[in-house]
mmCIF file of C-alpha atoms and ligand atoms in Angstrom:
data_model
loop_
_atom_site.group_PDB
_atom_site.id
_atom_site.type_symbol
_atom_site.label_atom_id
_atom_site.label_comp_id
_atom_site.label_asym_id
_atom_site.label_seq_id
_atom_site.Cartn_x
_atom_site.Cartn_y
_atom_site.Cartn_z
ATOM 1 C CA UNK A 1 13.285 1.677 -25.203
ATOM 2 C CA UNK A 2 14.848 2.750 -21.893
ATOM 3 C CA UNK A 3 16.424 5.918 -23.279
ATOM 4 C CA UNK A 4 13.279 7.085 -25.020
ATOM 5 C CA UNK A 5 11.823 8.108 -21.681
ATOM 6 C CA UNK A 6 15.003 8.474 -19.614
ATOM 7 C CA UNK A 7 15.889 11.783 -21.339
ATOM 8 C CA UNK A 8 12.582 13.633 -20.728
ATOM 9 C CA UNK A 9 12.648 12.344 -17.143
ATOM 10 C CA UNK A 10 16.084 13.848 -16.539
ATOM 11 C CA UNK A 11 15.040 17.185 -18.041
ATOM 12 C CA UNK A 12 11.846 17.452 -16.010
ATOM 13 C CA UNK A 13 13.717 16.657 -12.829
ATOM 14 C CA UNK A 14 16.529 19.127 -13.467
ATOM 15 C CA UNK A 15 14.051 21.952 -14.081
ATOM 16 C CA UNK A 16 12.030 21.137 -10.989
ATOM 17 C CA UNK A 17 15.145 20.620 -8.843
ATOM 18 C CA UNK A 18 16.036 24.290 -9.217
ATOM 19 C CA UNK A 19 13.222 25.217 -6.808
ATOM 20 C CA UNK A 20 13.617 22.255 -4.522
ATOM 21 C CA UNK A 21 13.193 22.761 -0.792
ATOM 22 C CA UNK A 22 15.722 21.091 1.472
ATOM 23 C CA UNK A 23 13.816 18.075 2.774
ATOM 24 C CA UNK A 24 16.740 16.672 4.785
ATOM 25 C CA UNK A 25 17.085 19.318 7.452
ATOM 26 C CA UNK A 26 14.507 19.056 10.212
ATOM 27 C CA UNK A 27 12.567 22.253 10.796
ATOM 28 C CA UNK A 28 11.770 23.826 14.107
ATOM 29 C CA UNK A 29 8.007 24.087 14.752
ATOM 30 C CA UNK A 30 6.611 27.006 12.719
ATOM 31 C CA UNK A 31 4.130 29.352 14.337
ATOM 32 C CA UNK A 32 0.759 27.963 13.279
ATOM 33 C CA UNK A 33 -2.354 30.167 12.908
ATOM 34 C CA UNK A 34 -3.948 28.309 15.857
ATOM 35 C CA UNK A 35 -1.950 26.693 18.687
ATOM 36 C CA UNK A 36 -3.214 23.153 18.010
ATOM 37 C CA UNK A 37 -1.681 20.403 20.166
ATOM 38 C CA UNK A 38 -1.452 16.797 18.975
ATOM 39 C CA UNK A 39 -0.451 15.704 22.468
ATOM 40 C CA UNK A 40 -3.645 17.137 23.938
ATOM 41 C CA UNK A 41 -5.950 15.653 21.301
ATOM 42 C CA UNK A 42 -4.278 12.272 20.779
ATOM 43 C CA UNK A 43 -2.898 11.403 24.207
ATOM 44 C CA UNK A 44 -5.370 13.135 26.496
ATOM 45 C CA UNK A 45 -8.558 12.947 24.404
ATOM 46 C CA UNK A 46 -7.824 9.573 22.806
ATOM 47 C CA UNK A 47 -8.485 10.624 19.185
ATOM 48 C CA UNK A 48 -6.957 8.360 16.524
ATOM 49 C CA UNK A 49 -4.685 9.737 13.803
ATOM 50 C CA UNK A 50 -7.030 8.573 11.066
ATOM 51 C CA UNK A 51 -10.075 10.293 12.621
ATOM 52 C CA UNK A 52 -8.454 13.578 11.579
ATOM 53 C CA UNK A 53 -6.274 12.298 8.714
ATOM 54 C CA UNK A 54 -8.440 9.642 7.041
ATOM 55 C CA UNK A 55 -6.240 9.049 3.929
ATOM 56 C CA UNK A 56 -9.120 8.977 1.411
ATOM 57 C CA UNK A 57 -8.762 7.007 -1.842
ATOM 58 C CA UNK A 58 -6.562 6.880 -3.874
ATOM 59 C CA UNK A 59 -4.381 7.547 -0.818
ATOM 60 C CA UNK A 60 -2.059 10.272 -2.092
ATOM 61 C CA UNK A 61 -2.959 12.572 0.797
ATOM 62 C CA UNK A 62 -3.640 12.015 4.469
ATOM 63 C CA UNK A 63 -5.592 15.355 4.568
ATOM 64 C CA UNK A 64 -6.052 17.828 7.442
ATOM 65 C CA UNK A 65 -9.595 18.254 8.873
ATOM 66 C CA UNK A 66 -11.887 21.126 7.995
ATOM 67 C CA UNK A 67 -13.067 23.527 10.706
ATOM 68 C CA UNK A 68 -16.454 21.753 10.644
ATOM 69 C CA UNK A 69 -14.828 18.671 12.172
ATOM 70 C CA UNK A 70 -13.174 20.674 14.958
ATOM 71 C CA UNK A 71 -16.384 22.576 15.676
ATOM 72 C CA UNK A 72 -18.127 19.264 16.317
ATOM 73 C CA UNK A 73 -16.510 19.567 19.760
ATOM 74 C CA UNK A 74 -15.478 23.192 19.955
ATOM 75 C CA UNK A 75 -18.909 24.698 19.457
ATOM 76 C CA UNK A 76 -19.247 23.548 23.087
ATOM 77 C CA UNK A 77 -15.680 22.873 24.380
ATOM 78 C CA UNK A 78 -13.442 25.780 25.510
ATOM 79 C CA UNK A 79 -15.483 28.367 23.625
ATOM 80 C CA UNK A 80 -13.994 31.195 25.716
ATOM 81 C CA UNK A 81 -10.385 30.341 24.739
ATOM 82 C CA UNK A 82 -8.780 32.918 22.405
ATOM 83 C CA UNK A 83 -7.444 30.049 20.242
ATOM 84 C CA UNK A 84 -10.919 28.547 19.876
ATOM 85 C CA UNK A 85 -12.293 32.006 19.050
ATOM 86 C CA UNK A 86 -9.845 32.127 16.129
ATOM 87 C CA UNK A 87 -11.039 28.674 15.039
ATOM 88 C CA UNK A 88 -14.690 29.722 15.297
ATOM 89 C CA UNK A 89 -13.972 32.863 13.236
ATOM 90 C CA UNK A 90 -12.388 30.847 10.387
ATOM 91 C CA UNK A 91 -15.389 28.536 10.570
ATOM 92 C CA UNK A 92 -18.052 31.231 10.423
ATOM 93 C CA UNK A 93 -16.179 32.962 7.540
ATOM 94 C CA UNK A 94 -16.248 29.653 5.648
ATOM 95 C CA UNK A 95 -12.437 29.644 5.475
ATOM 96 C CA UNK A 96 -9.971 26.816 5.946
ATOM 97 C CA UNK A 97 -7.323 27.353 8.604
ATOM 98 C CA UNK A 98 -4.100 28.282 6.726
ATOM 99 C CA UNK A 99 -1.951 25.656 8.461
ATOM 100 C CA UNK A 100 1.733 25.785 7.528
ATOM 101 C CA UNK A 101 2.734 22.547 5.763
ATOM 102 C CA UNK A 102 5.570 20.463 7.183
ATOM 103 C CA UNK A 103 5.838 17.390 4.996
ATOM 104 C CA UNK A 104 5.553 17.813 1.219
ATOM 105 C CA UNK A 105 7.427 16.107 -1.583
ATOM 106 C CA UNK A 106 7.613 17.757 -5.016
ATOM 107 C CA UNK A 107 4.519 16.908 -7.054
ATOM 108 C CA UNK A 108 6.602 15.018 -9.623
ATOM 109 C CA UNK A 109 7.471 12.377 -6.996
ATOM 110 C CA UNK A 110 5.032 9.466 -6.603
ATOM 111 C CA UNK A 111 4.202 8.986 -2.972
ATOM 112 C CA UNK A 112 1.096 7.271 -1.685
ATOM 113 C CA UNK A 113 0.118 6.891 1.971
ATOM 114 C CA UNK A 114 -2.117 3.872 1.454
ATOM 115 C CA UNK A 115 0.641 1.847 -0.184
ATOM 116 C CA UNK A 116 2.748 2.312 2.955
ATOM 117 C CA UNK A 117 0.207 1.883 5.720
ATOM 118 C CA UNK A 118 -0.389 -1.832 5.314
ATOM 119 C CA UNK A 119 3.327 -2.627 5.484
ATOM 120 C CA UNK A 120 4.602 -4.605 8.475
ATOM 121 C CA UNK A 121 6.707 -2.411 10.759
ATOM 122 C CA UNK A 122 5.684 0.871 9.063
ATOM 123 C CA UNK A 123 3.449 3.310 10.959
ATOM 124 C CA UNK A 124 2.774 7.044 10.978
ATOM 125 C CA UNK A 125 5.643 7.353 13.473
ATOM 126 C CA UNK A 126 8.169 5.836 11.042
ATOM 127 C CA UNK A 127 7.897 8.895 8.821
ATOM 128 C CA UNK A 128 6.542 11.614 11.157
ATOM 129 C CA UNK A 129 8.031 10.838 14.592
ATOM 130 C CA UNK A 130 6.272 10.741 17.957
ATOM 131 C CA UNK A 131 3.416 13.025 16.964
ATOM 132 C CA UNK A 132 1.245 11.933 19.903
ATOM 133 C CA UNK A 133 3.794 13.399 22.333
ATOM 134 C CA UNK A 134 4.192 16.767 20.597
ATOM 135 C CA UNK A 135 2.451 20.012 21.437
ATOM 136 C CA UNK A 136 3.737 21.805 18.335
ATOM 137 C CA UNK A 137 4.753 19.720 15.318
ATOM 138 C CA UNK A 138 7.969 20.186 13.395
ATOM 139 C CA UNK A 139 9.257 18.265 10.412
ATOM 140 C CA UNK A 140 11.404 16.026 12.549
ATOM 141 C CA UNK A 141 11.940 13.262 9.982
ATOM 142 C CA UNK A 142 13.899 13.373 6.760
ATOM 143 C CA UNK A 143 11.702 12.728 3.673
ATOM 144 C CA UNK A 144 14.432 13.210 1.075
ATOM 145 C CA UNK A 145 15.118 10.708 -1.697
ATOM 146 C CA UNK A 146 17.950 9.227 0.367
ATOM 147 C CA UNK A 147 15.585 8.630 3.295
ATOM 148 C CA UNK A 148 12.987 6.957 1.042
ATOM 149 C CA UNK A 149 15.686 4.727 -0.435
ATOM 150 C CA UNK A 150 17.237 3.809 2.939
ATOM 151 C CA UNK A 151 13.930 2.481 4.175
ATOM 152 C CA UNK A 152 13.209 0.704 0.893
ATOM 153 C CA UNK A 153 16.603 -0.990 1.129
ATOM 154 C CA UNK A 154 15.946 -2.015 4.739
ATOM 155 C CA UNK A 155 12.577 -3.522 3.767
ATOM 156 C CA UNK A 156 13.900 -5.065 0.532
ATOM 157 C CA UNK A 157 11.436 -2.919 -1.453
ATOM 158 C CA UNK A 158 12.326 -1.753 -4.967
ATOM 159 C CA UNK A 159 14.521 1.318 -5.560
ATOM 160 C CA UNK A 160 13.894 1.439 -9.284
ATOM 161 C CA UNK A 161 13.936 5.087 -10.431
ATOM 162 C CA UNK A 162 10.548 4.659 -12.073
ATOM 163 C CA UNK A 163 8.957 3.493 -8.822
ATOM 164 C CA UNK A 164 9.012 7.095 -7.560
ATOM 165 C CA UNK A 165 9.538 9.083 -10.771
ATOM 166 C CA UNK A 166 7.242 8.625 -13.727
ATOM 167 C CA UNK A 167 8.232 9.182 -17.314
ATOM 168 C CA UNK A 168 5.716 11.780 -18.418
HETATM 169 C C1 HEC B 201 -8.052 16.330 16.314
HETATM 170 C C2 HEC B 201 -7.494 16.154 15.013
HETATM 171 C C3 HEC B 201 -6.129 15.546 14.832
HETATM 172 C C4 HEC B 201 -5.652 14.318 15.289
HETATM 173 C C5 HEC B 201 -6.353 13.309 16.176
HETATM 174 C C6 HEC B 201 -4.343 14.149 14.699
HETATM 175 N N1 HEC B 201 -4.023 15.237 13.926
HETATM 176 FE FE1 HEC B 201 -2.355 15.513 12.839
HETATM 177 N N2 HEC B 201 -2.910 17.406 12.369
HETATM 178 C C7 HEC B 201 -4.099 18.001 12.768
HETATM 179 C C8 HEC B 201 -4.067 19.420 12.427
HETATM 180 C C9 HEC B 201 -5.151 20.434 12.717
HETATM 181 C C10 HEC B 201 -2.819 19.642 11.790
HETATM 182 C C11 HEC B 201 -2.261 20.977 11.265
HETATM 183 C C12 HEC B 201 -1.607 21.743 12.409
HETATM 184 C C13 HEC B 201 -0.294 21.185 12.879
HETATM 185 O O1 HEC B 201 0.603 20.972 12.064
HETATM 186 O O2 HEC B 201 -0.145 20.949 14.096
HETATM 187 C C14 HEC B 201 -2.131 18.368 11.761
HETATM 188 C C15 HEC B 201 -0.892 18.154 11.194
HETATM 189 C C16 HEC B 201 -0.278 16.901 11.085
HETATM 190 C C17 HEC B 201 0.930 16.626 10.338
HETATM 191 C C18 HEC B 201 1.697 17.633 9.491
HETATM 192 C C19 HEC B 201 0.910 17.896 8.229
HETATM 193 C C20 HEC B 201 1.648 18.678 7.180
HETATM 194 O O3 HEC B 201 1.018 19.577 6.592
HETATM 195 O O4 HEC B 201 2.801 18.412 6.911
HETATM 196 C C21 HEC B 201 1.225 15.307 10.508
HETATM 197 C C22 HEC B 201 2.391 14.556 9.906
HETATM 198 C C23 HEC B 201 0.223 14.760 11.393
HETATM 199 N N3 HEC B 201 -0.673 15.753 11.713
HETATM 200 C C24 HEC B 201 0.219 13.448 11.838
HETATM 201 C C25 HEC B 201 -0.664 12.966 12.800
HETATM 202 C C26 HEC B 201 -0.517 11.684 13.449
HETATM 203 C C27 HEC B 201 0.589 10.694 13.166
HETATM 204 C C28 HEC B 201 -1.548 11.567 14.341
HETATM 205 C C29 HEC B 201 -1.809 10.452 15.340
HETATM 206 C C30 HEC B 201 -0.713 10.204 16.277
HETATM 207 C C31 HEC B 201 -2.354 12.788 14.215
HETATM 208 N N4 HEC B 201 -1.763 13.616 13.296
HETATM 209 C C32 HEC B 201 -3.540 13.043 14.902
HETATM 210 C C33 HEC B 201 -5.155 17.368 13.384
HETATM 211 C C34 HEC B 201 -5.082 16.123 13.996
HETATM 212 C C1 HEC B 202 -13.486 15.024 20.095
HETATM 213 C C2 HEC B 202 -13.547 16.418 20.475
HETATM 214 C C3 HEC B 202 -12.544 17.384 19.882
HETATM 215 C C4 HEC B 202 -12.250 17.609 18.553
HETATM 216 C C5 HEC B 202 -12.837 16.915 17.328
HETATM 217 C C6 HEC B 202 -11.274 18.677 18.517
HETATM 218 N N1 HEC B 202 -10.980 19.079 19.790
HETATM 219 FE FE1 HEC B 202 -9.739 20.590 20.314
HETATM 220 N N2 HEC B 202 -9.985 20.147 22.277
HETATM 221 C C7 HEC B 202 -10.854 19.198 22.763
HETATM 222 C C8 HEC B 202 -10.732 19.135 24.215
HETATM 223 C C9 HEC B 202 -11.519 18.229 25.143
HETATM 224 C C10 HEC B 202 -9.758 20.105 24.556
HETATM 225 C C11 HEC B 202 -9.156 20.368 25.914
HETATM 226 C C12 HEC B 202 -9.958 21.204 26.770
HETATM 227 C C13 HEC B 202 -9.241 21.334 28.099
HETATM 228 O O1 HEC B 202 -8.154 21.911 28.113
HETATM 229 O O2 HEC B 202 -9.761 20.830 29.058
HETATM 230 C C14 HEC B 202 -9.339 20.736 23.318
HETATM 231 C C15 HEC B 202 -8.436 21.786 23.248
HETATM 232 C C16 HEC B 202 -8.136 22.495 22.096
HETATM 233 C C17 HEC B 202 -7.360 23.711 22.046
HETATM 234 C C18 HEC B 202 -6.720 24.429 23.228
HETATM 235 C C19 HEC B 202 -7.700 25.457 23.732
HETATM 236 C C20 HEC B 202 -7.141 26.207 24.915
HETATM 237 O O3 HEC B 202 -6.988 27.425 24.807
HETATM 238 O O4 HEC B 202 -6.833 25.558 25.925
HETATM 239 C C21 HEC B 202 -7.270 24.078 20.716
HETATM 240 C C22 HEC B 202 -6.567 25.293 20.142
HETATM 241 C C23 HEC B 202 -8.007 23.101 19.963
HETATM 242 N N3 HEC B 202 -8.537 22.156 20.831
HETATM 243 C C24 HEC B 202 -8.151 23.118 18.575
HETATM 244 C C25 HEC B 202 -8.781 22.133 17.845
HETATM 245 C C26 HEC B 202 -8.775 22.059 16.383
HETATM 246 C C27 HEC B 202 -8.099 23.055 15.472
HETATM 247 C C28 HEC B 202 -9.478 20.952 16.057
HETATM 248 C C29 HEC B 202 -9.725 20.413 14.678
HETATM 249 C C30 HEC B 202 -8.551 20.078 13.899
HETATM 250 C C31 HEC B 202 -9.929 20.327 17.290
HETATM 251 N N4 HEC B 202 -9.475 21.058 18.346
HETATM 252 C C32 HEC B 202 -10.738 19.199 17.360
HETATM 253 C C33 HEC B 202 -11.710 18.415 22.026
HETATM 254 C C34 HEC B 202 -11.732 18.310 20.648
HETATM 255 C C1 HEC B 203 6.394 5.906 4.503
HETATM 256 C C2 HEC B 203 6.345 7.217 5.096
HETATM 257 C C3 HEC B 203 5.046 7.759 5.623
HETATM 258 C C4 HEC B 203 4.122 7.143 6.444
HETATM 259 C C5 HEC B 203 4.140 5.739 6.981
HETATM 260 C C6 HEC B 203 3.113 8.141 6.727
HETATM 261 N N1 HEC B 203 3.410 9.315 6.078
HETATM 262 FE FE1 HEC B 203 2.351 11.041 6.131
HETATM 263 N N2 HEC B 203 3.594 11.864 4.736
HETATM 264 C C7 HEC B 203 4.695 11.242 4.193
HETATM 265 C C8 HEC B 203 5.207 12.037 3.085
HETATM 266 C C9 HEC B 203 6.396 11.680 2.206
HETATM 267 C C10 HEC B 203 4.364 13.171 2.995
HETATM 268 C C11 HEC B 203 4.398 14.253 1.927
HETATM 269 C C12 HEC B 203 3.434 13.756 0.860
HETATM 270 C C13 HEC B 203 3.169 14.673 -0.302
HETATM 271 O O1 HEC B 203 3.704 15.786 -0.373
HETATM 272 O O2 HEC B 203 2.395 14.255 -1.190
HETATM 273 C C14 HEC B 203 3.373 13.051 4.063
HETATM 274 C C15 HEC B 203 2.370 13.968 4.334
HETATM 275 C C16 HEC B 203 1.460 13.867 5.386
HETATM 276 C C17 HEC B 203 0.473 14.894 5.743
HETATM 277 C C18 HEC B 203 0.289 16.258 5.086
HETATM 278 C C19 HEC B 203 -0.176 16.235 3.685
HETATM 279 C C20 HEC B 203 -1.311 15.305 3.352
HETATM 280 O O3 HEC B 203 -1.019 14.161 2.972
HETATM 281 O O4 HEC B 203 -2.481 15.673 3.457
HETATM 282 C C21 HEC B 203 -0.244 14.398 6.797
HETATM 283 C C22 HEC B 203 -1.392 15.075 7.517
HETATM 284 C C23 HEC B 203 0.293 13.073 7.096
HETATM 285 N N3 HEC B 203 1.320 12.782 6.221
HETATM 286 C C24 HEC B 203 -0.191 12.243 8.085
HETATM 287 C C25 HEC B 203 0.140 10.892 8.215
HETATM 288 C C26 HEC B 203 -0.561 9.950 9.085
HETATM 289 C C27 HEC B 203 -1.722 10.290 9.997
HETATM 290 C C28 HEC B 203 0.056 8.737 8.921
HETATM 291 C C29 HEC B 203 -0.353 7.400 9.535
HETATM 292 C C30 HEC B 203 -1.762 7.020 9.346
HETATM 293 C C31 HEC B 203 1.132 8.917 7.955
HETATM 294 N N4 HEC B 203 1.136 10.228 7.547
HETATM 295 C C32 HEC B 203 2.007 7.927 7.539
HETATM 296 C C33 HEC B 203 5.237 10.052 4.616
HETATM 297 C C34 HEC B 203 4.582 9.118 5.396
HETATM 298 C C1 HEC B 204 9.441 3.517 6.715
HETATM 299 C C2 HEC B 204 9.900 2.909 5.480
HETATM 300 C C3 HEC B 204 9.615 3.592 4.171
HETATM 301 C C4 HEC B 204 9.819 4.911 3.845
HETATM 302 C C5 HEC B 204 10.421 6.009 4.719
HETATM 303 C C6 HEC B 204 9.389 5.065 2.480
HETATM 304 N N1 HEC B 204 8.914 3.886 1.986
HETATM 305 FE FE1 HEC B 204 8.071 3.587 0.135
HETATM 306 N N2 HEC B 204 7.744 1.640 0.590
HETATM 307 C C7 HEC B 204 8.155 1.012 1.752
HETATM 308 C C8 HEC B 204 7.894 -0.423 1.625
HETATM 309 C C9 HEC B 204 8.217 -1.487 2.667
HETATM 310 C C10 HEC B 204 7.309 -0.613 0.342
HETATM 311 C C11 HEC B 204 6.826 -1.923 -0.292
HETATM 312 C C12 HEC B 204 5.381 -2.081 -0.017
HETATM 313 C C13 HEC B 204 4.813 -3.369 -0.551
HETATM 314 O O1 HEC B 204 5.547 -4.136 -1.192
HETATM 315 O O2 HEC B 204 3.618 -3.598 -0.336
HETATM 316 C C14 HEC B 204 7.229 0.719 -0.276
HETATM 317 C C15 HEC B 204 6.670 0.951 -1.528
HETATM 318 C C16 HEC B 204 6.701 2.161 -2.189
HETATM 319 C C17 HEC B 204 6.167 2.404 -3.514
HETATM 320 C C18 HEC B 204 5.499 1.359 -4.409
HETATM 321 C C19 HEC B 204 4.108 1.107 -3.952
HETATM 322 C C20 HEC B 204 3.376 0.098 -4.813
HETATM 323 O O3 HEC B 204 2.705 -0.749 -4.235
HETATM 324 O O4 HEC B 204 3.493 0.185 -6.042
HETATM 325 C C21 HEC B 204 6.402 3.723 -3.821
HETATM 326 C C22 HEC B 204 6.039 4.462 -5.101
HETATM 327 C C23 HEC B 204 7.092 4.301 -2.684
HETATM 328 N N3 HEC B 204 7.234 3.329 -1.717
HETATM 329 C C24 HEC B 204 7.524 5.617 -2.619
HETATM 330 C C25 HEC B 204 8.170 6.174 -1.516
HETATM 331 C C26 HEC B 204 8.652 7.549 -1.455
HETATM 332 C C27 HEC B 204 8.566 8.549 -2.582
HETATM 333 C C28 HEC B 204 9.197 7.710 -0.210
HETATM 334 C C29 HEC B 204 9.847 8.935 0.396
HETATM 335 C C30 HEC B 204 9.142 10.203 0.291
HETATM 336 C C31 HEC B 204 9.048 6.457 0.499
HETATM 337 N N4 HEC B 204 8.435 5.539 -0.325
HETATM 338 C C32 HEC B 204 9.452 6.255 1.802
HETATM 339 C C33 HEC B 204 8.716 1.595 2.858
HETATM 340 C C34 HEC B 204 9.047 2.941 2.979
HETATM 341 C C1 HEC B 205 11.796 5.480 -3.128
HETATM 342 C C2 HEC B 205 11.554 6.665 -3.942
HETATM 343 C C3 HEC B 205 12.616 7.146 -4.907
HETATM 344 C C4 HEC B 205 13.375 6.370 -5.779
HETATM 345 C C5 HEC B 205 13.416 4.868 -5.910
HETATM 346 C C6 HEC B 205 14.144 7.318 -6.554
HETATM 347 N N1 HEC B 205 13.871 8.603 -6.172
HETATM 348 FE FE1 HEC B 205 14.652 10.300 -6.969
HETATM 349 N N2 HEC B 205 13.616 11.444 -5.625
HETATM 350 C C7 HEC B 205 12.759 10.947 -4.672
HETATM 351 C C8 HEC B 205 12.267 12.041 -3.861
HETATM 352 C C9 HEC B 205 11.312 11.947 -2.680
HETATM 353 C C10 HEC B 205 12.858 13.227 -4.398
HETATM 354 C C11 HEC B 205 12.635 14.676 -3.917
HETATM 355 C C12 HEC B 205 13.349 14.916 -2.633
HETATM 356 C C13 HEC B 205 14.829 15.035 -2.765
HETATM 357 O O1 HEC B 205 15.303 15.721 -3.675
HETATM 358 O O2 HEC B 205 15.557 14.431 -1.948
HETATM 359 C C14 HEC B 205 13.709 12.815 -5.491
HETATM 360 C C15 HEC B 205 14.470 13.664 -6.276
HETATM 361 C C16 HEC B 205 15.235 13.276 -7.359
HETATM 362 C C17 HEC B 205 16.019 14.190 -8.173
HETATM 363 C C18 HEC B 205 16.102 15.684 -8.028
HETATM 364 C C19 HEC B 205 16.609 16.109 -6.711
HETATM 365 C C20 HEC B 205 18.075 16.248 -6.526
HETATM 366 O O3 HEC B 205 18.615 15.492 -5.688
HETATM 367 O O4 HEC B 205 18.662 17.139 -7.131
HETATM 368 C C21 HEC B 205 16.637 13.433 -9.131
HETATM 369 C C22 HEC B 205 17.548 13.920 -10.236
HETATM 370 C C23 HEC B 205 16.257 12.041 -8.903
HETATM 371 N N3 HEC B 205 15.396 11.990 -7.821
HETATM 372 C C24 HEC B 205 16.662 10.984 -9.674
HETATM 373 C C25 HEC B 205 16.460 9.638 -9.358
HETATM 374 C C26 HEC B 205 17.078 8.515 -10.070
HETATM 375 C C27 HEC B 205 18.007 8.642 -11.256
HETATM 376 C C28 HEC B 205 16.631 7.374 -9.448
HETATM 377 C C29 HEC B 205 17.031 5.927 -9.729
HETATM 378 C C30 HEC B 205 18.434 5.624 -9.471
HETATM 379 C C31 HEC B 205 15.730 7.800 -8.373
HETATM 380 N N4 HEC B 205 15.663 9.168 -8.345
HETATM 381 C C32 HEC B 205 15.050 6.921 -7.546
HETATM 382 C C33 HEC B 205 12.401 9.629 -4.493
HETATM 383 C C34 HEC B 205 12.945 8.557 -5.166
#
């Protein structure tokens, strides 16, 4: 029984691994299309992480807000700023802002935000660092398989291969 799905799993993973990004090495902040600051919005304006990243069901993604959400304030706030003019232009063109992604695991890995957020001692910071103190975000935390497993070990959670890899 075990081997009947172990072989296709190995093959899928080997093929996908050929294009794998290096998830261990922290990145420096990329130049984003708009100079958005988490520090300014979270620390100074008191917005909560989940107001902008609501983690809708089933919880696979935290999501990044649409321009509509930003314009709720910025149709009136700082309208003369060149950065807000860029935001307003994306909005009136009906386009999403092409933010550069920082944290992504390959799509053949099962990761779910909701399953982690209720856990004692686990917060956004555990996996993304001190976001509320950053002007520009970088991928400052390791999200490789080793990092997942280290935390699972520390919390006595399962490290069964099939927890994170399915056998399709
Ligand atoms: C006002 C809305 C807003 C709030 C509040 C906010 N964020 Fe964000 N977040 C964004 C936007 C816009 C981006 C994309 C630009 C960037 O990376 O800075 C982003 C990007 C991110 C990313 C990287 C996403 C990726 O593609 O990899 C993480 C992680 C993140 N936010 C975590 C947080 C956490 C944790 C908090 C609370 C401390 C928070 N955010 C609060 C709007 C917000
Ligand atoms: C709850 C209201 C609110 C929301 C929602 C909001 N902002 Fe802001 N934003 C502000 C305030 C207030 C400032 C600071 C103005 C100041 O410097 O006094 C600001 C500042 C900024 C600035 C800096 C402008 C400059 O040149 O100084 C940028 C860029 C920006 N916001 C982008 C965004 C983006 C992108 C979103 C959506 C992901 C967003 N904001 C959502 C209230 C908001
Ligand atoms: C246990 C680790 C962990 C925790 C806790 C966590 N994240 Fe994530 N986050 C990740 C991983 C891994 C990814 C990449 C997921 C993917 O590619 O499907 C990610 C991706 C993201 C993204 C970008 C892609 C998306 O999901 O839309 C945002 C935004 C984000 N996280 C915000 C948050 C916020 C806000 C919190 C707290 C409410 C949080 N994360 C808590 C590990 C975590
Ligand atoms: C900060 C610690 C931490 C990190 C980092 C972490 N996890 Fe977890 N994860 C946990 C804990 C604790 C549980 C057990 C939750 C429970 O029993 O309710 C868990 C549970 C899970 C589950 C099972 C959820 C369920 O209820 O069936 C999956 C799948 C999972 N993690 C995948 C990942 C992946 C993939 C990564 C890396 C990208 C990762 N985790 C990183 C702490 C972490
Ligand atoms: C807690 C989640 C988790 C568990 C448990 C897990 N993996 Fe992974 N695995 C990942 C993540 C995330 C990646 C992609 C990131 C990376 O390569 O580090 C990955 C990537 C891989 C890769 C391809 C990447 C490489 O390193 O070349 C293989 C092969 C793999 N896993 C096999 C396994 C086997 C075999 C087991 C059981 C012993 C296992 N995994 C258990 C999360 C997990």
